[in-house]
């Protein structure tokens, strides 16, 4: 039986990397879920190319638009209670998405959560995995005050919210402000979003494989 992920929307920002995108979409065909593609290239991908997929896929083209604005546009299209951003060349382990959703359903004071990040390298016979960002093991941004959460998160910094599973209100809060704060550096983009998410609510890295 397919794992049911109907209560989450996967947002995939992409920019002229169709091969990665279609491999990613093929992976999610093994699960029942919702996908929003946010294309910021110069020319739109033909919508006919998405007809082979069974999942609920919505494609939006925003010519030459920034990452920040595409996330905001995507937030206005979500119709589920939870969402997650996934790079077109990245994956989230599906069972971990379900675990994150279940955690957030039980925790009213949390806005988002994510599992551990894992690095990998493949050979002809083996797939080698190792924990990346070891600081994530004890990264709990659970202070009751917004400023205290921001201070803790940045002082002990590890990326843990931009690609986390979010409650929809958390994500919309972040993207509404994020869209007007555009930077050329992806590192600054990431840090700004991380500050916004930790300001909005508590967030946590959970002890299981999640983000590859």
JSON list of C-alpha atoms in Angstrom, two decimals:
[
{"chain": "A", "resi": 1, "resn": "UNK", "atom": "CA", "xyz": [0.00, 0.00, 0.00]},
{"chain": "A", "resi": 2, "resn": "UNK", "atom": "CA", "xyz": [1.25, 3.48, -0.86]},
{"chain": "A", "resi": 3, "resn": "UNK", "atom": "CA", "xyz": [2.13, 5.80, 1.99]},
{"chain": "A", "resi": 4, "resn": "UNK", "atom": "CA", "xyz": [-0.58, 8.45, 2.16]},
{"chain": "A", "resi": 5, "resn": "UNK", "atom": "CA", "xyz": [0.87, 11.96, 2.19]},
{"chain": "A", "resi": 6, "resn": "UNK", "atom": "CA", "xyz": [-2.27, 13.77, 1.09]},
{"chain": "A", "resi": 7, "resn": "UNK", "atom": "CA", "xyz": [-2.17, 16.21, 4.01]},
{"chain": "A", "resi": 8, "resn": "UNK", "atom": "CA", "xyz": [1.12, 17.76, 2.87]},
{"chain": "A", "resi": 9, "resn": "UNK", "atom": "CA", "xyz": [2.12, 19.78, -0.19]},
{"chain": "A", "resi": 10, "resn": "UNK", "atom": "CA", "xyz": [5.63, 19.45, -1.60]},
{"chain": "A", "resi": 11, "resn": "UNK", "atom": "CA", "xyz": [6.91, 22.67, -3.16]},
{"chain": "A", "resi": 12, "resn": "UNK", "atom": "CA", "xyz": [9.74, 22.27, -5.67]},
{"chain": "A", "resi": 13, "resn": "UNK", "atom": "CA", "xyz": [11.42, 25.48, -6.87]},
{"chain": "A", "resi": 14, "resn": "UNK", "atom": "CA", "xyz": [13.30, 24.83, -10.11]},
{"chain": "A", "resi": 15, "resn": "UNK", "atom": "CA", "xyz": [15.35, 26.81, -12.61]},
{"chain": "A", "resi": 16, "resn": "UNK", "atom": "CA", "xyz": [16.42, 25.23, -15.92]},
{"chain": "A", "resi": 17, "resn": "UNK", "atom": "CA", "xyz": [17.12, 21.81, -14.37]},
{"chain": "A", "resi": 18, "resn": "UNK", "atom": "CA", "xyz": [14.46, 19.65, -15.98]},
{"chain": "A", "resi": 19, "resn": "UNK", "atom": "CA", "xyz": [16.37, 16.38, -15.69]},
{"chain": "A", "resi": 20, "resn": "UNK", "atom": "CA", "xyz": [16.62, 16.71, -11.92]},
{"chain": "A", "resi": 21, "resn": "UNK", "atom": "CA", "xyz": [13.01, 17.81, -11.66]},
{"chain": "A", "resi": 22, "resn": "UNK", "atom": "CA", "xyz": [11.55, 14.87, -13.58]},
{"chain": "A", "resi": 23, "resn": "UNK", "atom": "CA", "xyz": [13.65, 12.36, -11.64]},
{"chain": "A", "resi": 24, "resn": "UNK", "atom": "CA", "xyz": [12.32, 13.92, -8.45]},
{"chain": "A", "resi": 25, "resn": "UNK", "atom": "CA", "xyz": [8.72, 13.71, -9.67]},
{"chain": "A", "resi": 26, "resn": "UNK", "atom": "CA", "xyz": [9.20, 10.06, -10.65]},
{"chain": "A", "resi": 27, "resn": "UNK", "atom": "CA", "xyz": [10.34, 9.25, -7.12]},
{"chain": "A", "resi": 28, "resn": "UNK", "atom": "CA", "xyz": [7.17, 10.73, -5.60]},
{"chain": "A", "resi": 29, "resn": "UNK", "atom": "CA", "xyz": [4.98, 8.61, -7.89]},
{"chain": "A", "resi": 30, "resn": "UNK", "atom": "CA", "xyz": [5.36, 5.86, -5.28]},
{"chain": "A", "resi": 31, "resn": "UNK", "atom": "CA", "xyz": [3.40, 7.96, -2.78]},
{"chain": "A", "resi": 32, "resn": "UNK", "atom": "CA", "xyz": [0.04, 9.73, -2.68]},
{"chain": "A", "resi": 33, "resn": "UNK", "atom": "CA", "xyz": [0.85, 13.41, -2.29]},
{"chain": "A", "resi": 34, "resn": "UNK", "atom": "CA", "xyz": [0.45, 16.94, -3.67]},
{"chain": "A", "resi": 35, "resn": "UNK", "atom": "CA", "xyz": [3.21, 18.74, -5.56]},
{"chain": "A", "resi": 36, "resn": "UNK", "atom": "CA", "xyz": [3.59, 22.38, -6.61]},
{"chain": "A", "resi": 37, "resn": "UNK", "atom": "CA", "xyz": [6.35, 23.18, -9.09]},
{"chain": "A", "resi": 38, "resn": "UNK", "atom": "CA", "xyz": [7.65, 26.76, -9.03]},
{"chain": "A", "resi": 39, "resn": "UNK", "atom": "CA", "xyz": [9.55, 27.38, -12.27]},
{"chain": "A", "resi": 40, "resn": "UNK", "atom": "CA", "xyz": [11.61, 30.57, -12.44]},
{"chain": "A", "resi": 41, "resn": "UNK", "atom": "CA", "xyz": [13.30, 30.03, -15.80]},
{"chain": "A", "resi": 42, "resn": "UNK", "atom": "CA", "xyz": [13.16, 32.01, -19.01]},
{"chain": "A", "resi": 43, "resn": "UNK", "atom": "CA", "xyz": [10.83, 29.60, -20.81]},
{"chain": "A", "resi": 44, "resn": "UNK", "atom": "CA", "xyz": [8.07, 27.46, -19.24]},
{"chain": "A", "resi": 45, "resn": "UNK", "atom": "CA", "xyz": [8.24, 23.69, -19.23]},
{"chain": "A", "resi": 46, "resn": "UNK", "atom": "CA", "xyz": [5.57, 22.18, -21.45]},
{"chain": "A", "resi": 47, "resn": "UNK", "atom": "CA", "xyz": [2.63, 21.12, -19.29]},
{"chain": "A", "resi": 48, "resn": "UNK", "atom": "CA", "xyz": [2.20, 18.01, -21.45]},
{"chain": "A", "resi": 49, "resn": "UNK", "atom": "CA", "xyz": [5.33, 16.59, -19.82]},
{"chain": "A", "resi": 50, "resn": "UNK", "atom": "CA", "xyz": [3.49, 16.34, -16.53]},
{"chain": "A", "resi": 51, "resn": "UNK", "atom": "CA", "xyz": [0.62, 14.26, -17.92]},
{"chain": "A", "resi": 52, "resn": "UNK", "atom": "CA", "xyz": [2.43, 10.97, -17.29]},
{"chain": "A", "resi": 53, "resn": "UNK", "atom": "CA", "xyz": [2.40, 11.51, -13.54]},
{"chain": "A", "resi": 54, "resn": "UNK", "atom": "CA", "xyz": [-0.44, 10.33, -11.30]},
{"chain": "A", "resi": 55, "resn": "UNK", "atom": "CA", "xyz": [0.12, 12.65, -8.35]},
{"chain": "A", "resi": 56, "resn": "UNK", "atom": "CA", "xyz": [-1.74, 15.92, -7.91]},
{"chain": "A", "resi": 57, "resn": "UNK", "atom": "CA", "xyz": [0.87, 18.12, -9.63]},
{"chain": "A", "resi": 58, "resn": "UNK", "atom": "CA", "xyz": [0.38, 21.85, -10.21]},
{"chain": "A", "resi": 59, "resn": "UNK", "atom": "CA", "xyz": [2.86, 23.77, -12.34]},
{"chain": "A", "resi": 60, "resn": "UNK", "atom": "CA", "xyz": [3.37, 27.54, -12.08]},
{"chain": "A", "resi": 61, "resn": "UNK", "atom": "CA", "xyz": [5.73, 29.57, -14.24]},
{"chain": "A", "resi": 62, "resn": "UNK", "atom": "CA", "xyz": [7.09, 32.86, -12.93]},
{"chain": "A", "resi": 63, "resn": "UNK", "atom": "CA", "xyz": [9.54, 34.13, -15.55]},
{"chain": "A", "resi": 64, "resn": "UNK", "atom": "CA", "xyz": [12.95, 35.06, -14.12]},
{"chain": "A", "resi": 65, "resn": "UNK", "atom": "CA", "xyz": [11.43, 35.38, -10.63]},
{"chain": "A", "resi": 66, "resn": "UNK", "atom": "CA", "xyz": [13.46, 35.19, -7.44]},
{"chain": "A", "resi": 67, "resn": "UNK", "atom": "CA", "xyz": [13.52, 32.23, -5.08]},
{"chain": "A", "resi": 68, "resn": "UNK", "atom": "CA", "xyz": [11.94, 34.40, -2.38]},
{"chain": "A", "resi": 69, "resn": "UNK", "atom": "CA", "xyz": [8.99, 35.45, -4.54]},
{"chain": "A", "resi": 70, "resn": "UNK", "atom": "CA", "xyz": [8.37, 31.95, -5.87]},
{"chain": "A", "resi": 71, "resn": "UNK", "atom": "CA", "xyz": [8.08, 30.60, -2.34]},
{"chain": "A", "resi": 72, "resn": "UNK", "atom": "CA", "xyz": [5.55, 33.31, -1.56]},
{"chain": "A", "resi": 73, "resn": "UNK", "atom": "CA", "xyz": [3.55, 32.60, -4.73]},
{"chain": "A", "resi": 74, "resn": "UNK", "atom": "CA", "xyz": [3.64, 28.92, -3.85]},
{"chain": "A", "resi": 75, "resn": "UNK", "atom": "CA", "xyz": [2.34, 29.59, -0.34]},
{"chain": "A", "resi": 76, "resn": "UNK", "atom": "CA", "xyz": [-0.80, 31.15, -1.82]},
{"chain": "A", "resi": 77, "resn": "UNK", "atom": "CA", "xyz": [-1.55, 27.96, -3.79]},
{"chain": "A", "resi": 78, "resn": "UNK", "atom": "CA", "xyz": [-1.32, 25.46, -0.93]},
{"chain": "A", "resi": 79, "resn": "UNK", "atom": "CA", "xyz": [-4.57, 23.78, 0.11]},
{"chain": "A", "resi": 80, "resn": "UNK", "atom": "CA", "xyz": [-3.22, 21.40, 2.75]},
{"chain": "A", "resi": 81, "resn": "UNK", "atom": "CA", "xyz": [-2.42, 21.86, 6.44]},
{"chain": "A", "resi": 82, "resn": "UNK", "atom": "CA", "xyz": [1.30, 21.14, 6.01]},
{"chain": "A", "resi": 83, "resn": "UNK", "atom": "CA", "xyz": [3.97, 21.86, 3.42]},
{"chain": "A", "resi": 84, "resn": "UNK", "atom": "CA", "xyz": [7.65, 21.28, 2.74]},
{"chain": "A", "resi": 85, "resn": "UNK", "atom": "CA", "xyz": [10.15, 22.83, 0.32]},
{"chain": "A", "resi": 86, "resn": "UNK", "atom": "CA", "xyz": [12.37, 20.38, -1.53]},
{"chain": "A", "resi": 87, "resn": "UNK", "atom": "CA", "xyz": [15.13, 21.32, -3.97]},
{"chain": "A", "resi": 88, "resn": "UNK", "atom": "CA", "xyz": [14.75, 19.80, -7.44]},
{"chain": "A", "resi": 89, "resn": "UNK", "atom": "CA", "xyz": [17.93, 17.76, -6.80]},
{"chain": "A", "resi": 90, "resn": "UNK", "atom": "CA", "xyz": [17.10, 16.78, -3.20]},
{"chain": "A", "resi": 91, "resn": "UNK", "atom": "CA", "xyz": [14.85, 14.32, -1.42]},
{"chain": "A", "resi": 92, "resn": "UNK", "atom": "CA", "xyz": [13.04, 13.98, 1.87]},
{"chain": "A", "resi": 93, "resn": "UNK", "atom": "CA", "xyz": [12.55, 10.47, 3.15]},
{"chain": "A", "resi": 94, "resn": "UNK", "atom": "CA", "xyz": [8.76, 9.91, 2.84]},
{"chain": "A", "resi": 95, "resn": "UNK", "atom": "CA", "xyz": [8.26, 8.13, 6.17]},
{"chain": "A", "resi": 96, "resn": "UNK", "atom": "CA", "xyz": [10.06, 10.99, 7.89]},
{"chain": "A", "resi": 97, "resn": "UNK", "atom": "CA", "xyz": [7.60, 13.45, 6.37]},
{"chain": "A", "resi": 98, "resn": "UNK", "atom": "CA", "xyz": [4.79, 11.47, 7.96]},
{"chain": "A", "resi": 99, "resn": "UNK", "atom": "CA", "xyz": [6.60, 11.45, 11.31]},
{"chain": "A", "resi": 100, "resn": "UNK", "atom": "CA", "xyz": [7.11, 15.21, 11.12]},
{"chain": "A", "resi": 101, "resn": "UNK", "atom": "CA", "xyz": [3.43, 15.76, 10.35]},
{"chain": "A", "resi": 102, "resn": "UNK", "atom": "CA", "xyz": [2.41, 13.59, 13.31]},
{"chain": "A", "resi": 103, "resn": "UNK", "atom": "CA", "xyz": [4.79, 15.51, 15.60]},
{"chain": "A", "resi": 104, "resn": "UNK", "atom": "CA", "xyz": [3.36, 18.88, 14.54]},
{"chain": "A", "resi": 105, "resn": "UNK", "atom": "CA", "xyz": [-0.22, 17.66, 15.00]},
{"chain": "A", "resi": 106, "resn": "UNK", "atom": "CA", "xyz": [0.58, 16.99, 18.66]},
{"chain": "A", "resi": 107, "resn": "UNK", "atom": "CA", "xyz": [2.57, 20.19, 19.31]},
{"chain": "A", "resi": 108, "resn": "UNK", "atom": "CA", "xyz": [0.51, 23.37, 19.10]},
{"chain": "A", "resi": 109, "resn": "UNK", "atom": "CA", "xyz": [3.47, 25.62, 19.94]},
{"chain": "A", "resi": 110, "resn": "UNK", "atom": "CA", "xyz": [5.70, 24.32, 17.14]},
{"chain": "A", "resi": 111, "resn": "UNK", "atom": "CA", "xyz": [5.68, 25.78, 13.63]},
{"chain": "A", "resi": 112, "resn": "UNK", "atom": "CA", "xyz": [7.99, 23.35, 11.87]},
{"chain": "A", "resi": 113, "resn": "UNK", "atom": "CA", "xyz": [10.29, 20.37, 12.32]},
{"chain": "A", "resi": 114, "resn": "UNK", "atom": "CA", "xyz": [12.74, 18.29, 10.31]},
{"chain": "A", "resi": 115, "resn": "UNK", "atom": "CA", "xyz": [14.78, 15.11, 10.68]},
{"chain": "A", "resi": 116, "resn": "UNK", "atom": "CA", "xyz": [18.54, 14.76, 10.36]},
{"chain": "A", "resi": 117, "resn": "UNK", "atom": "CA", "xyz": [20.43, 15.67, 7.20]},
{"chain": "A", "resi": 118, "resn": "UNK", "atom": "CA", "xyz": [22.43, 12.84, 5.65]},
{"chain": "A", "resi": 119, "resn": "UNK", "atom": "CA", "xyz": [25.24, 13.01, 3.11]},
{"chain": "A", "resi": 120, "resn": "UNK", "atom": "CA", "xyz": [25.73, 10.19, 0.62]},
{"chain": "A", "resi": 121, "resn": "UNK", "atom": "CA", "xyz": [28.03, 8.86, -2.06]},
{"chain": "A", "resi": 122, "resn": "UNK", "atom": "CA", "xyz": [27.21, 6.00, -4.38]},
{"chain": "A", "resi": 123, "resn": "UNK", "atom": "CA", "xyz": [29.52, 3.38, -5.85]},
{"chain": "A", "resi": 124, "resn": "UNK", "atom": "CA", "xyz": [28.71, 0.59, -8.27]},
{"chain": "A", "resi": 125, "resn": "UNK", "atom": "CA", "xyz": [27.55, -1.71, -5.49]},
{"chain": "A", "resi": 126, "resn": "UNK", "atom": "CA", "xyz": [26.98, 0.43, -2.40]},
{"chain": "A", "resi": 127, "resn": "UNK", "atom": "CA", "xyz": [25.37, 3.61, -1.18]},
{"chain": "A", "resi": 128, "resn": "UNK", "atom": "CA", "xyz": [27.42, 5.17, 1.61]},
{"chain": "A", "resi": 129, "resn": "UNK", "atom": "CA", "xyz": [25.60, 7.39, 4.08]},
{"chain": "A", "resi": 130, "resn": "UNK", "atom": "CA", "xyz": [26.88, 9.57, 6.91]},
{"chain": "A", "resi": 131, "resn": "UNK", "atom": "CA", "xyz": [25.38, 12.21, 9.23]},
{"chain": "A", "resi": 132, "resn": "UNK", "atom": "CA", "xyz": [25.86, 15.75, 7.99]},
{"chain": "A", "resi": 133, "resn": "UNK", "atom": "CA", "xyz": [25.65, 18.79, 10.26]},
{"chain": "A", "resi": 134, "resn": "UNK", "atom": "CA", "xyz": [26.23, 16.88, 13.51]},
{"chain": "A", "resi": 135, "resn": "UNK", "atom": "CA", "xyz": [25.08, 19.90, 15.51]},
{"chain": "A", "resi": 136, "resn": "UNK", "atom": "CA", "xyz": [21.55, 19.00, 14.38]},
{"chain": "A", "resi": 137, "resn": "UNK", "atom": "CA", "xyz": [21.51, 16.11, 16.87]},
{"chain": "A", "resi": 138, "resn": "UNK", "atom": "CA", "xyz": [20.60, 18.43, 19.75]},
{"chain": "A", "resi": 139, "resn": "UNK", "atom": "CA", "xyz": [19.20, 21.45, 17.97]},
{"chain": "A", "resi": 140, "resn": "UNK", "atom": "CA", "xyz": [15.97, 22.30, 19.76]},
{"chain": "A", "resi": 141, "resn": "UNK", "atom": "CA", "xyz": [14.73, 25.85, 19.19]},
{"chain": "A", "resi": 142, "resn": "UNK", "atom": "CA", "xyz": [12.11, 25.55, 21.91]},
{"chain": "A", "resi": 143, "resn": "UNK", "atom": "CA", "xyz": [12.46, 28.75, 23.92]},
{"chain": "A", "resi": 144, "resn": "UNK", "atom": "CA", "xyz": [9.19, 30.48, 24.79]},
{"chain": "A", "resi": 145, "resn": "UNK", "atom": "CA", "xyz": [10.29, 33.95, 23.64]},
{"chain": "A", "resi": 146, "resn": "UNK", "atom": "CA", "xyz": [10.82, 34.88, 19.97]},
{"chain": "A", "resi": 147, "resn": "UNK", "atom": "CA", "xyz": [14.04, 36.81, 20.57]},
{"chain": "A", "resi": 148, "resn": "UNK", "atom": "CA", "xyz": [15.42, 34.00, 22.71]},
{"chain": "A", "resi": 149, "resn": "UNK", "atom": "CA", "xyz": [14.67, 31.51, 19.94]},
{"chain": "A", "resi": 150, "resn": "UNK", "atom": "CA", "xyz": [16.38, 33.66, 17.30]},
{"chain": "A", "resi": 151, "resn": "UNK", "atom": "CA", "xyz": [19.42, 34.16, 19.54]},
{"chain": "A", "resi": 152, "resn": "UNK", "atom": "CA", "xyz": [19.74, 30.45, 20.26]},
{"chain": "A", "resi": 153, "resn": "UNK", "atom": "CA", "xyz": [19.20, 29.41, 16.65]},
{"chain": "A", "resi": 154, "resn": "UNK", "atom": "CA", "xyz": [21.82, 31.78, 15.22]},
{"chain": "A", "resi": 155, "resn": "UNK", "atom": "CA", "xyz": [24.33, 31.24, 18.03]},
{"chain": "A", "resi": 156, "resn": "UNK", "atom": "CA", "xyz": [24.11, 27.47, 17.47]},
{"chain": "A", "resi": 157, "resn": "UNK", "atom": "CA", "xyz": [23.36, 27.76, 13.78]},
{"chain": "A", "resi": 158, "resn": "UNK", "atom": "CA", "xyz": [22.44, 24.85, 11.60]},
{"chain": "A", "resi": 159, "resn": "UNK", "atom": "CA", "xyz": [19.89, 25.02, 8.74]},
{"chain": "A", "resi": 160, "resn": "UNK", "atom": "CA", "xyz": [16.75, 23.40, 10.05]},
{"chain": "A", "resi": 161, "resn": "UNK", "atom": "CA", "xyz": [13.65, 25.36, 8.96]},
{"chain": "A", "resi": 162, "resn": "UNK", "atom": "CA", "xyz": [13.85, 26.33, 5.27]},
{"chain": "A", "resi": 163, "resn": "UNK", "atom": "CA", "xyz": [13.50, 22.69, 4.18]},
{"chain": "A", "resi": 164, "resn": "UNK", "atom": "CA", "xyz": [11.47, 21.58, 7.20]},
{"chain": "A", "resi": 165, "resn": "UNK", "atom": "CA", "xyz": [7.87, 20.42, 7.34]},
{"chain": "A", "resi": 166, "resn": "UNK", "atom": "CA", "xyz": [5.79, 23.50, 8.21]},
{"chain": "A", "resi": 167, "resn": "UNK", "atom": "CA", "xyz": [2.32, 24.13, 9.45]},
{"chain": "A", "resi": 168, "resn": "UNK", "atom": "CA", "xyz": [0.76, 26.30, 6.78]},
{"chain": "A", "resi": 169, "resn": "UNK", "atom": "CA", "xyz": [0.47, 29.37, 9.05]},
{"chain": "A", "resi": 170, "resn": "UNK", "atom": "CA", "xyz": [4.18, 29.18, 9.86]},
{"chain": "A", "resi": 171, "resn": "UNK", "atom": "CA", "xyz": [5.14, 28.96, 6.21]},
{"chain": "A", "resi": 172, "resn": "UNK", "atom": "CA", "xyz": [2.86, 31.80, 5.14]},
{"chain": "A", "resi": 173, "resn": "UNK", "atom": "CA", "xyz": [4.20, 34.05, 7.88]},
{"chain": "A", "resi": 174, "resn": "UNK", "atom": "CA", "xyz": [7.78, 33.44, 6.71]},
{"chain": "A", "resi": 175, "resn": "UNK", "atom": "CA", "xyz": [7.17, 33.78, 2.98]},
{"chain": "A", "resi": 176, "resn": "UNK", "atom": "CA", "xyz": [5.07, 36.95, 3.28]},
{"chain": "A", "resi": 177, "resn": "UNK", "atom": "CA", "xyz": [8.06, 38.78, 4.76]},
{"chain": "A", "resi": 178, "resn": "UNK", "atom": "CA", "xyz": [10.71, 36.77, 2.86]},
{"chain": "A", "resi": 179, "resn": "UNK", "atom": "CA", "xyz": [9.41, 37.87, -0.55]},
{"chain": "A", "resi": 180, "resn": "UNK", "atom": "CA", "xyz": [10.44, 41.48, 0.08]},
{"chain": "A", "resi": 181, "resn": "UNK", "atom": "CA", "xyz": [13.94, 40.65, 1.32]},
{"chain": "A", "resi": 182, "resn": "UNK", "atom": "CA", "xyz": [15.77, 39.57, -1.81]},
{"chain": "A", "resi": 183, "resn": "UNK", "atom": "CA", "xyz": [19.48, 38.78, -1.77]},
{"chain": "A", "resi": 184, "resn": "UNK", "atom": "CA", "xyz": [21.85, 37.37, -4.39]},
{"chain": "A", "resi": 185, "resn": "UNK", "atom": "CA", "xyz": [23.54, 35.09, -1.89]},
{"chain": "A", "resi": 186, "resn": "UNK", "atom": "CA", "xyz": [21.72, 31.80, -1.16]},
{"chain": "A", "resi": 187, "resn": "UNK", "atom": "CA", "xyz": [23.40, 31.75, 2.25]},
{"chain": "A", "resi": 188, "resn": "UNK", "atom": "CA", "xyz": [21.80, 35.05, 3.22]},
{"chain": "A", "resi": 189, "resn": "UNK", "atom": "CA", "xyz": [18.46, 33.84, 1.80]},
{"chain": "A", "resi": 190, "resn": "UNK", "atom": "CA", "xyz": [18.64, 30.76, 3.97]},
{"chain": "A", "resi": 191, "resn": "UNK", "atom": "CA", "xyz": [19.62, 32.66, 7.12]},
{"chain": "A", "resi": 192, "resn": "UNK", "atom": "CA", "xyz": [16.82, 35.21, 6.75]},
{"chain": "A", "resi": 193, "resn": "UNK", "atom": "CA", "xyz": [14.22, 32.46, 6.39]},
{"chain": "A", "resi": 194, "resn": "UNK", "atom": "CA", "xyz": [15.68, 30.61, 9.39]},
{"chain": "A", "resi": 195, "resn": "UNK", "atom": "CA", "xyz": [15.37, 33.76, 11.52]},
{"chain": "A", "resi": 196, "resn": "UNK", "atom": "CA", "xyz": [11.75, 34.28, 10.46]},
{"chain": "A", "resi": 197, "resn": "UNK", "atom": "CA", "xyz": [10.76, 30.69, 11.19]},
{"chain": "A", "resi": 198, "resn": "UNK", "atom": "CA", "xyz": [12.35, 30.70, 14.63]},
{"chain": "A", "resi": 199, "resn": "UNK", "atom": "CA", "xyz": [10.70, 34.03, 15.40]},
{"chain": "A", "resi": 200, "resn": "UNK", "atom": "CA", "xyz": [7.26, 32.68, 14.52]},
{"chain": "A", "resi": 201, "resn": "UNK", "atom": "CA", "xyz": [7.24, 29.51, 16.64]},
{"chain": "A", "resi": 202, "resn": "UNK", "atom": "CA", "xyz": [9.30, 26.72, 18.12]},
{"chain": "A", "resi": 203, "resn": "UNK", "atom": "CA", "xyz": [11.12, 24.34, 15.79]},
{"chain": "A", "resi": 204, "resn": "UNK", "atom": "CA", "xyz": [13.06, 21.16, 16.27]},
{"chain": "A", "resi": 205, "resn": "UNK", "atom": "CA", "xyz": [15.38, 18.67, 14.57]},
{"chain": "A", "resi": 206, "resn": "UNK", "atom": "CA", "xyz": [13.96, 15.19, 15.23]},
{"chain": "A", "resi": 207, "resn": "UNK", "atom": "CA", "xyz": [16.16, 12.07, 15.61]},
{"chain": "A", "resi": 208, "resn": "UNK", "atom": "CA", "xyz": [15.61, 10.30, 12.30]},
{"chain": "A", "resi": 209, "resn": "UNK", "atom": "CA", "xyz": [16.83, 10.39, 8.72]},
{"chain": "A", "resi": 210, "resn": "UNK", "atom": "CA", "xyz": [15.00, 13.02, 6.71]},
{"chain": "A", "resi": 211, "resn": "UNK", "atom": "CA", "xyz": [16.84, 15.23, 4.27]},
{"chain": "A", "resi": 212, "resn": "UNK", "atom": "CA", "xyz": [19.21, 13.96, 1.57]}
]
